[in-house]
Amino acid sequence: MQATAQAQPNIALIKYWGKRDIARNLPAAGSISITLDSLWTRMTVEFGDYSGDKLEVNGSESIDMLPRVSSCLNDVAGLDRPAAMVRSDCNFPIAAGLASSASAFAALVIAADKAAMFSNDRSTLTGFAGKASGSAARSMFEGFAELSVDDDGIDVHTLVPAGDWRLEVVVAVTESNAKPVTSGEAMQRCMEGSPFYRSWIDGQPADLGEARDAILSRDFAKLAAVSEHNCLKMHAVMWGARPAVVFWNQATLAAMQTIRQLQDDEIPVFFTIDAGPQLKAICLAEATDSVRAALDQTDGVLRTMRSSLGKGARLVEDS
Ligand code: DP6
């Protein structure tokens, strides 16, 4: 039995950065994100009489991600499952700070559940996705998604569906190679050595509340202010680690400056940056063309990608 599922990356506005339980990969605090539409990962899982699990990413065998994929398949389909052939196709750069693991693991749990002929409910599958990669749990849900967490586990739900507030995202790609340090390693360094880590976690409930209110009341200026604040605080935590984790390059800063100029011209846009050098500009749909044109002209920006908000992970094909 083979099944294919698709999921899109999500971009956190209030970030997940730090874990309360590394073994269960439980985030230290909640987060809020938007699920994208036009960037996607499709995962095909086929259980069968193979000598061991195999993973192909965009047509080439991949060894690096295989242990995480196998362990996620064990969670979904059980330790006594047959071996699996897993094929991943992705239409955007992998491991460059564009949340490719989020879309990959969200699609994987849906495809594996179907291929194993199980029917776990979405909340169970969301728990499995989150264990594989914390941010993947949010790609299970459409539009504006909020992840809450306590010692028992995570809960994710959609605050506002994709079509109900037409925000768009322009990703400014400033580097196409994989990032030098994974987000998991970078988080660990921050938890162990950044003097700002504790106050970052203590500030999360207030930022989550402000962002939730802004989303529910469609208050763009309020969402912009709290999202930029939250992003810059997360990077300050990283800069305070020893050794420091600095994901930005010159073009990241130039793109940030471009956003500041657009804001001075009263264009409704704000930025956020994750564990990589790409800048994501979030804007009202009517501003997307001007935001994209300005980022395309920014020094060091290699290319831009545009997306509206989209659906959560889902099956696309089965047999
Ligand atoms: C900066 O979900 O990649 O994108 O759970 O270790 O796989 P793991 O981490 P991951 O971290 C995402 C970090 C972030 C912020 C966010 O998406 O909330």
mmCIF file of C-alpha atoms and ligand atoms in Angstrom:
data_model
loop_
_atom_site.group_PDB
_atom_site.id
_atom_site.type_symbol
_atom_site.label_atom_id
_atom_site.label_comp_id
_atom_site.label_asym_id
_atom_site.label_seq_id
_atom_site.Cartn_x
_atom_site.Cartn_y
_atom_site.Cartn_z
ATOM 1 C CA MET A 1 0.000 0.000 0.000
ATOM 2 C CA GLN A 2 1.341 3.373 -1.017
ATOM 3 C CA ALA A 3 0.103 6.845 -0.139
ATOM 4 C CA THR A 4 1.126 10.416 -0.950
ATOM 5 C CA ALA A 5 0.464 13.484 1.142
ATOM 6 C CA GLN A 6 1.268 17.140 0.685
ATOM 7 C CA ALA A 7 2.069 19.806 3.245
ATOM 8 C CA GLN A 8 3.305 23.353 3.007
ATOM 9 C CA PRO A 9 5.873 25.046 5.213
ATOM 10 C CA ASN A 10 4.693 27.426 7.867
ATOM 11 C CA ILE A 11 6.290 30.619 9.066
ATOM 12 C CA ALA A 12 6.246 31.360 12.764
ATOM 13 C CA LEU A 13 5.195 34.861 13.776
ATOM 14 C CA ILE A 14 5.638 34.013 17.459
ATOM 15 C CA LYS A 15 8.546 31.606 17.427
ATOM 16 C CA TYR A 16 9.283 28.217 18.892
ATOM 17 C CA TRP A 17 12.855 28.433 20.158
ATOM 18 C CA GLY A 18 13.806 26.072 22.981
ATOM 19 C CA LYS A 19 12.589 22.740 24.332
ATOM 20 C CA ARG A 20 11.149 21.667 27.677
ATOM 21 C CA ASP A 21 11.829 17.978 26.987
ATOM 22 C CA ILE A 22 14.445 17.017 24.433
ATOM 23 C CA ALA A 23 13.564 13.288 24.392
ATOM 24 C CA ARG A 24 9.932 14.013 23.469
ATOM 25 C CA ASN A 25 10.931 17.102 21.458
ATOM 26 C CA LEU A 26 8.414 19.192 23.409
ATOM 27 C CA PRO A 27 8.705 22.959 22.871
ATOM 28 C CA ALA A 28 9.420 25.127 25.911
ATOM 29 C CA ALA A 29 6.592 27.520 24.958
ATOM 30 C CA GLY A 30 3.745 27.959 22.498
ATOM 31 C CA SER A 31 3.992 29.495 19.032
ATOM 32 C CA ILE A 32 1.813 31.008 16.300
ATOM 33 C CA SER A 33 2.407 30.578 12.575
ATOM 34 C CA ILE A 34 0.955 30.970 9.118
ATOM 35 C CA THR A 35 0.792 27.998 6.769
ATOM 36 C CA LEU A 36 1.812 28.806 3.198
ATOM 37 C CA ASP A 37 0.217 27.762 -0.054
ATOM 38 C CA SER A 38 2.519 27.708 -3.071
ATOM 39 C CA LEU A 39 5.636 26.112 -1.553
ATOM 40 C CA TRP A 40 5.118 22.420 -0.879
ATOM 41 C CA THR A 41 6.576 19.053 0.001
ATOM 42 C CA ARG A 42 4.957 15.849 -1.237
ATOM 43 C CA MET A 43 5.825 12.647 0.563
ATOM 44 C CA THR A 44 5.101 9.183 -0.783
ATOM 45 C CA VAL A 45 5.361 6.250 1.608
ATOM 46 C CA GLU A 46 5.268 2.635 0.503
ATOM 47 C CA PHE A 47 5.633 -0.166 3.034
ATOM 48 C CA GLY A 48 6.926 -3.383 1.508
ATOM 49 C CA ASP A 49 9.418 -6.156 1.435
ATOM 50 C CA TYR A 50 12.528 -3.928 1.443
ATOM 51 C CA SER A 51 15.797 -4.755 3.220
ATOM 52 C CA GLY A 52 15.556 -1.493 5.184
ATOM 53 C CA ASP A 53 14.035 1.993 5.023
ATOM 54 C CA LYS A 54 15.099 4.107 2.068
ATOM 55 C CA LEU A 55 14.632 7.827 1.517
ATOM 56 C CA GLU A 56 14.846 9.706 -1.767
ATOM 57 C CA VAL A 57 14.711 13.501 -1.769
ATOM 58 C CA ASN A 58 14.009 15.095 -5.140
ATOM 59 C CA GLY A 59 15.140 11.898 -6.881
ATOM 60 C CA SER A 60 18.445 11.349 -4.994
ATOM 61 C CA GLU A 61 19.043 9.020 -2.104
ATOM 62 C CA SER A 62 19.357 10.864 1.199
ATOM 63 C CA ILE A 63 21.168 9.353 4.172
ATOM 64 C CA ASP A 64 21.187 12.387 6.494
ATOM 65 C CA MET A 65 17.466 12.617 7.141
ATOM 66 C CA LEU A 66 16.819 8.854 7.131
ATOM 67 C CA PRO A 67 17.137 8.241 10.920
ATOM 68 C CA ARG A 68 14.576 10.962 11.686
ATOM 69 C CA VAL A 69 12.248 9.651 8.994
ATOM 70 C CA SER A 70 12.554 6.053 10.244
ATOM 71 C CA SER A 71 11.871 7.078 13.809
ATOM 72 C CA CYS A 72 8.791 9.050 12.740
ATOM 73 C CA LEU A 73 7.551 6.014 10.757
ATOM 74 C CA ASN A 74 8.013 3.900 13.914
ATOM 75 C CA ASP A 75 5.812 6.317 15.846
ATOM 76 C CA VAL A 76 3.058 6.291 13.232
ATOM 77 C CA ALA A 77 3.103 2.656 12.099
ATOM 78 C CA GLY A 78 4.648 0.844 15.081
ATOM 79 C CA LEU A 79 8.013 -0.822 15.639
ATOM 80 C CA ASP A 80 6.814 -4.033 13.963
ATOM 81 C CA ARG A 81 6.059 -2.239 10.686
ATOM 82 C CA PRO A 82 7.554 -3.380 7.362
ATOM 83 C CA ALA A 83 10.425 -1.374 5.883
ATOM 84 C CA ALA A 84 9.467 1.666 3.845
ATOM 85 C CA MET A 85 10.412 3.387 0.631
ATOM 86 C CA VAL A 86 9.900 7.129 1.158
ATOM 87 C CA ARG A 87 10.047 9.643 -1.688
ATOM 88 C CA SER A 88 10.083 13.359 -0.973
ATOM 89 C CA ASP A 89 9.577 16.068 -3.577
ATOM 90 C CA CYS A 90 9.997 19.649 -2.595
ATOM 91 C CA ASN A 91 9.628 22.770 -4.759
ATOM 92 C CA PHE A 92 11.835 25.083 -2.644
ATOM 93 C CA PRO A 93 15.413 24.986 -1.180
ATOM 94 C CA ILE A 94 15.829 22.385 1.566
ATOM 95 C CA ALA A 95 17.469 23.110 4.960
ATOM 96 C CA ALA A 96 18.029 26.779 4.228
ATOM 97 C CA GLY A 97 15.715 28.226 6.858
ATOM 98 C CA LEU A 98 12.497 27.742 4.904
ATOM 99 C CA ALA A 99 10.999 25.136 7.229
ATOM 100 C CA SER A 100 11.429 22.230 4.814
ATOM 101 C CA SER A 101 11.411 19.807 7.756
ATOM 102 C CA ALA A 102 8.042 21.193 8.870
ATOM 103 C CA SER A 103 6.317 20.434 5.575
ATOM 104 C CA ALA A 104 8.208 17.143 5.184
ATOM 105 C CA PHE A 105 7.211 15.643 8.533
ATOM 106 C CA ALA A 106 3.639 16.923 8.384
ATOM 107 C CA ALA A 107 3.228 15.231 4.980
ATOM 108 C CA LEU A 108 5.090 12.131 6.200
ATOM 109 C CA VAL A 109 2.763 11.362 9.115
ATOM 110 C CA ILE A 110 -0.330 11.664 6.909
ATOM 111 C CA ALA A 111 1.136 9.493 4.135
ATOM 112 C CA ALA A 112 2.512 6.887 6.572
ATOM 113 C CA ASP A 113 -0.787 6.604 8.442
ATOM 114 C CA LYS A 114 -2.638 5.933 5.195
ATOM 115 C CA ALA A 115 0.026 3.590 3.771
ATOM 116 C CA ALA A 116 -0.091 1.560 7.021
ATOM 117 C CA MET A 117 -3.898 1.478 6.714
ATOM 118 C CA PHE A 118 -4.267 3.097 10.125
ATOM 119 C CA SER A 119 -6.602 5.947 10.867
ATOM 120 C CA ASN A 120 -5.025 7.878 13.681
ATOM 121 C CA ASP A 121 -6.891 11.098 14.424
ATOM 122 C CA ARG A 122 -5.351 14.435 13.448
ATOM 123 C CA SER A 123 -4.361 15.320 16.976
ATOM 124 C CA THR A 124 -2.402 12.056 17.377
ATOM 125 C CA LEU A 125 -0.711 12.579 13.994
ATOM 126 C CA THR A 126 0.046 16.181 14.979
ATOM 127 C CA GLY A 127 1.809 14.866 18.098
ATOM 128 C CA PHE A 128 3.922 12.526 15.927
ATOM 129 C CA ALA A 129 4.781 15.345 13.494
ATOM 130 C CA GLY A 130 5.788 17.590 16.397
ATOM 131 C CA LYS A 131 7.987 14.893 17.899
ATOM 132 C CA ALA A 132 9.834 14.643 14.569
ATOM 133 C CA SER A 133 10.177 18.427 14.261
ATOM 134 C CA GLY A 134 8.492 20.929 16.560
ATOM 135 C CA SER A 135 7.410 23.283 13.786
ATOM 136 C CA ALA A 136 5.955 20.404 11.703
ATOM 137 C CA ALA A 137 2.969 20.158 14.056
ATOM 138 C CA ARG A 138 1.789 23.577 12.829
ATOM 139 C CA SER A 139 1.920 22.577 9.129
ATOM 140 C CA MET A 140 -0.849 20.076 9.903
ATOM 141 C CA PHE A 141 -3.217 23.055 10.158
ATOM 142 C CA GLU A 142 -4.334 25.735 7.743
ATOM 143 C CA GLY A 143 -4.060 29.501 7.946
ATOM 144 C CA PHE A 144 -3.078 31.024 11.283
ATOM 145 C CA ALA A 145 -2.214 28.137 13.609
ATOM 146 C CA GLU A 146 -1.512 28.285 17.321
ATOM 147 C CA LEU A 147 0.465 25.589 19.119
ATOM 148 C CA SER A 148 0.006 25.302 22.891
ATOM 149 C CA VAL A 149 2.138 23.069 25.058
ATOM 150 C CA ASP A 150 2.348 21.713 28.578
ATOM 151 C CA ASP A 151 4.169 18.776 30.126
ATOM 152 C CA ASP A 152 1.547 16.368 28.735
ATOM 153 C CA GLY A 153 2.124 17.367 25.107
ATOM 154 C CA ILE A 154 1.062 19.789 22.406
ATOM 155 C CA ASP A 155 -2.242 20.968 21.052
ATOM 156 C CA VAL A 156 -2.560 22.814 17.738
ATOM 157 C CA HIS A 157 -5.574 24.519 16.231
ATOM 158 C CA THR A 158 -6.391 27.027 13.503
ATOM 159 C CA LEU A 159 -7.119 30.495 14.891
ATOM 160 C CA VAL A 160 -8.278 31.922 11.561
ATOM 161 C CA PRO A 161 -8.652 29.906 8.316
ATOM 162 C CA ALA A 162 -6.490 30.740 5.288
ATOM 163 C CA GLY A 163 -9.175 32.563 3.290
ATOM 164 C CA ASP A 164 -10.439 34.715 6.158
ATOM 165 C CA TRP A 165 -7.573 37.198 6.290
ATOM 166 C CA ARG A 166 -5.733 37.581 2.999
ATOM 167 C CA LEU A 167 -2.134 38.072 4.047
ATOM 168 C CA GLU A 168 0.643 37.130 1.641
ATOM 169 C CA VAL A 169 4.285 36.255 2.078
ATOM 170 C CA VAL A 170 7.305 37.171 -0.034
ATOM 171 C CA VAL A 171 10.382 35.101 0.763
ATOM 172 C CA ALA A 172 13.662 36.823 -0.077
ATOM 173 C CA VAL A 173 16.219 34.072 -0.686
ATOM 174 C CA THR A 174 19.711 35.325 0.202
ATOM 175 C CA GLU A 175 21.529 31.965 0.235
ATOM 176 C CA SER A 176 20.605 28.657 -1.388
ATOM 177 C CA ASN A 177 22.980 26.335 0.467
ATOM 178 C CA ALA A 178 22.036 24.387 3.571
ATOM 179 C CA LYS A 179 22.509 26.235 6.846
ATOM 180 C CA PRO A 180 25.716 25.455 8.813
ATOM 181 C CA VAL A 181 23.923 24.504 12.040
ATOM 182 C CA THR A 182 20.512 22.864 12.416
ATOM 183 C CA SER A 183 17.814 24.602 14.426
ATOM 184 C CA GLY A 184 17.881 21.750 16.966
ATOM 185 C CA GLU A 185 21.618 22.234 17.625
ATOM 186 C CA ALA A 186 21.266 26.008 17.678
ATOM 187 C CA MET A 187 18.418 25.808 20.214
ATOM 188 C CA GLN A 188 20.484 23.562 22.442
ATOM 189 C CA ARG A 189 23.362 26.047 22.388
ATOM 190 C CA CYS A 190 20.955 28.825 23.401
ATOM 191 C CA MET A 191 19.372 26.781 26.192
ATOM 192 C CA GLU A 192 22.794 25.933 27.610
ATOM 193 C CA GLY A 193 24.635 29.191 27.135
ATOM 194 C CA SER A 194 22.560 32.249 26.276
ATOM 195 C CA PRO A 195 21.972 34.630 29.205
ATOM 196 C CA PHE A 196 18.825 35.829 27.418
ATOM 197 C CA TYR A 197 17.151 32.420 27.090
ATOM 198 C CA ARG A 198 15.125 32.517 30.345
ATOM 199 C CA SER A 199 13.693 35.982 29.734
ATOM 200 C CA TRP A 200 12.837 34.961 26.160
ATOM 201 C CA ILE A 201 10.724 32.068 27.465
ATOM 202 C CA ASP A 202 9.180 34.220 30.205
ATOM 203 C CA GLY A 203 8.073 36.753 27.575
ATOM 204 C CA GLN A 204 6.319 34.239 25.313
ATOM 205 C CA PRO A 205 2.842 34.270 26.955
ATOM 206 C CA ALA A 206 2.537 38.045 26.512
ATOM 207 C CA ASP A 207 3.671 37.930 22.868
ATOM 208 C CA LEU A 208 1.333 35.012 22.134
ATOM 209 C CA GLY A 209 -1.605 36.891 23.672
ATOM 210 C CA GLU A 210 -0.865 40.039 21.695
ATOM 211 C CA ALA A 211 -0.486 38.160 18.392
ATOM 212 C CA ARG A 212 -3.636 36.089 19.002
ATOM 213 C CA ASP A 213 -5.643 39.284 19.680
ATOM 214 C CA ALA A 214 -4.188 40.952 16.579
ATOM 215 C CA ILE A 215 -5.097 37.970 14.386
ATOM 216 C CA LEU A 216 -8.607 37.589 15.771
ATOM 217 C CA SER A 217 -9.269 41.322 15.306
ATOM 218 C CA ARG A 218 -7.388 41.486 11.933
ATOM 219 C CA ASP A 219 -5.167 44.259 13.320
ATOM 220 C CA PHE A 220 -2.209 44.254 10.903
ATOM 221 C CA ALA A 221 -0.172 46.982 12.647
ATOM 222 C CA LYS A 222 -0.421 45.186 15.991
ATOM 223 C CA LEU A 223 0.558 41.842 14.440
ATOM 224 C CA ALA A 224 3.482 43.497 12.638
ATOM 225 C CA ALA A 225 4.826 45.071 15.834
ATOM 226 C CA VAL A 226 4.667 41.957 18.002
ATOM 227 C CA SER A 227 5.972 39.630 15.250
ATOM 228 C CA GLU A 228 9.073 41.718 14.504
ATOM 229 C CA HIS A 229 9.697 42.122 18.238
ATOM 230 C CA ASN A 230 9.439 38.358 18.777
ATOM 231 C CA CYS A 231 11.720 37.548 15.839
ATOM 232 C CA LEU A 232 14.431 39.997 16.885
ATOM 233 C CA LYS A 233 14.317 38.724 20.476
ATOM 234 C CA MET A 234 14.809 35.146 19.252
ATOM 235 C CA HIS A 235 17.876 36.199 17.265
ATOM 236 C CA ALA A 236 19.180 38.152 20.277
ATOM 237 C CA VAL A 237 19.015 34.906 22.272
ATOM 238 C CA MET A 238 21.100 33.232 19.538
ATOM 239 C CA TRP A 239 23.638 36.063 19.408
ATOM 240 C CA GLY A 240 24.065 35.652 23.165
ATOM 241 C CA ALA A 241 24.944 31.938 22.934
ATOM 242 C CA ARG A 242 28.544 30.740 23.206
ATOM 243 C CA PRO A 243 29.584 30.134 20.515
ATOM 244 C CA ALA A 244 27.107 32.617 19.059
ATOM 245 C CA VAL A 245 24.643 31.516 16.394
ATOM 246 C CA VAL A 246 24.365 34.144 13.669
ATOM 247 C CA PHE A 247 22.229 33.121 10.715
ATOM 248 C CA TRP A 248 22.037 36.510 8.987
ATOM 249 C CA ASN A 249 24.192 37.663 6.090
ATOM 250 C CA GLN A 250 24.563 41.114 4.525
ATOM 251 C CA ALA A 251 21.586 40.580 2.254
ATOM 252 C CA THR A 252 19.405 39.647 5.225
ATOM 253 C CA LEU A 253 20.172 43.065 6.735
ATOM 254 C CA ALA A 254 19.719 44.829 3.394
ATOM 255 C CA ALA A 255 16.311 43.152 3.007
ATOM 256 C CA MET A 256 15.382 44.261 6.526
ATOM 257 C CA GLN A 257 16.302 47.813 5.549
ATOM 258 C CA THR A 258 14.078 47.498 2.465
ATOM 259 C CA ILE A 259 11.159 46.549 4.701
ATOM 260 C CA ARG A 260 11.841 49.563 6.940
ATOM 261 C CA GLN A 261 11.747 51.827 3.867
ATOM 262 C CA LEU A 262 8.456 50.304 2.708
ATOM 263 C CA GLN A 263 7.030 50.833 6.204
ATOM 264 C CA ASP A 264 8.138 54.491 6.089
ATOM 265 C CA ASP A 265 6.149 54.740 2.836
ATOM 266 C CA GLU A 266 3.142 53.285 4.709
ATOM 267 C CA ILE A 267 3.131 49.959 2.867
ATOM 268 C CA PRO A 268 1.521 47.338 5.159
ATOM 269 C CA VAL A 269 4.398 44.878 5.537
ATOM 270 C CA PHE A 270 6.621 43.415 8.241
ATOM 271 C CA PHE A 271 9.488 40.928 8.318
ATOM 272 C CA THR A 272 10.392 37.774 10.127
ATOM 273 C CA ILE A 273 13.522 35.593 9.950
ATOM 274 C CA ASP A 274 13.943 31.997 11.101
ATOM 275 C CA ALA A 275 16.954 29.736 11.587
ATOM 276 C CA GLY A 276 18.570 30.798 8.334
ATOM 277 C CA PRO A 277 19.447 33.897 6.324
ATOM 278 C CA GLN A 278 16.208 34.214 4.327
ATOM 279 C CA LEU A 279 13.877 37.091 5.108
ATOM 280 C CA LYS A 280 10.139 36.569 4.981
ATOM 281 C CA ALA A 281 8.030 39.651 4.342
ATOM 282 C CA ILE A 282 4.393 39.393 5.404
ATOM 283 C CA CYS A 283 2.001 41.881 3.887
ATOM 284 C CA LEU A 284 -1.608 42.613 3.055
ATOM 285 C CA ALA A 285 -2.396 41.063 -0.345
ATOM 286 C CA GLU A 286 -2.713 44.441 -2.079
ATOM 287 C CA ALA A 287 0.906 45.285 -1.154
ATOM 288 C CA THR A 288 2.543 42.087 -2.444
ATOM 289 C CA ASP A 289 3.600 43.427 -5.865
ATOM 290 C CA SER A 290 5.403 46.438 -4.431
ATOM 291 C CA VAL A 291 6.993 44.404 -1.624
ATOM 292 C CA ARG A 292 8.262 41.823 -4.097
ATOM 293 C CA ALA A 293 9.601 44.460 -6.517
ATOM 294 C CA ALA A 294 11.486 46.192 -3.684
ATOM 295 C CA LEU A 295 13.005 42.931 -2.408
ATOM 296 C CA ASP A 296 13.949 41.851 -5.949
ATOM 297 C CA GLN A 297 15.972 45.063 -6.234
ATOM 298 C CA THR A 298 17.711 44.618 -2.884
ATOM 299 C CA ASP A 299 21.466 43.920 -3.024
ATOM 300 C CA GLY A 300 22.265 40.264 -2.422
ATOM 301 C CA VAL A 301 18.710 38.951 -2.761
ATOM 302 C CA LEU A 302 19.062 35.979 -5.123
ATOM 303 C CA ARG A 303 15.386 35.563 -5.854
ATOM 304 C CA THR A 304 11.978 35.977 -4.292
ATOM 305 C CA MET A 305 9.053 33.595 -3.905
ATOM 306 C CA ARG A 306 5.488 34.577 -3.243
ATOM 307 C CA SER A 307 2.780 32.691 -1.422
ATOM 308 C CA SER A 308 -0.632 33.254 -0.011
ATOM 309 C CA LEU A 309 -1.853 31.305 3.018
ATOM 310 C CA GLY A 310 -2.916 27.714 2.508
ATOM 311 C CA LYS A 311 -4.301 24.473 3.816
ATOM 312 C CA GLY A 312 -2.925 21.997 6.315
ATOM 313 C CA ALA A 313 -1.301 18.657 5.465
ATOM 314 C CA ARG A 314 -3.531 16.303 3.478
ATOM 315 C CA LEU A 315 -3.565 13.212 1.312
ATOM 316 C CA VAL A 316 -3.201 13.880 -2.383
ATOM 317 C CA GLU A 317 -3.232 10.375 -3.779
ATOM 318 C CA ASP A 318 -3.494 6.819 -2.590
ATOM 319 C CA SER A 319 -3.727 3.367 -4.032
HETATM 320 C C1 DP6 B 1 13.300 29.292 14.023
HETATM 321 O O1 DP6 B 1 11.009 22.834 14.199
HETATM 322 O O2 DP6 B 1 13.194 23.014 12.960
HETATM 323 O O3 DP6 B 1 11.831 28.061 12.609
HETATM 324 O O4 DP6 B 1 11.956 20.595 16.662
HETATM 325 O O5 DP6 B 1 14.435 20.661 16.510
HETATM 326 O O6 DP6 B 1 13.085 20.087 14.474
HETATM 327 P P1 DP6 B 1 13.156 20.863 15.781
HETATM 328 O O7 DP6 B 1 13.166 22.403 15.398
HETATM 329 P P2 DP6 B 1 12.426 23.175 14.227
HETATM 330 O O8 DP6 B 1 12.615 24.683 14.751
HETATM 331 C C2 DP6 B 1 11.970 25.765 14.177
HETATM 332 C C3 DP6 B 1 12.604 27.017 14.655
HETATM 333 C C4 DP6 B 1 12.141 28.284 13.961
HETATM 334 C C5 DP6 B 1 10.962 28.916 14.692
HETATM 335 C C6 DP6 B 1 9.614 28.299 14.445
HETATM 336 O O9 DP6 B 1 9.361 27.712 13.373
HETATM 337 O O10 DP6 B 1 8.750 28.450 15.336
#
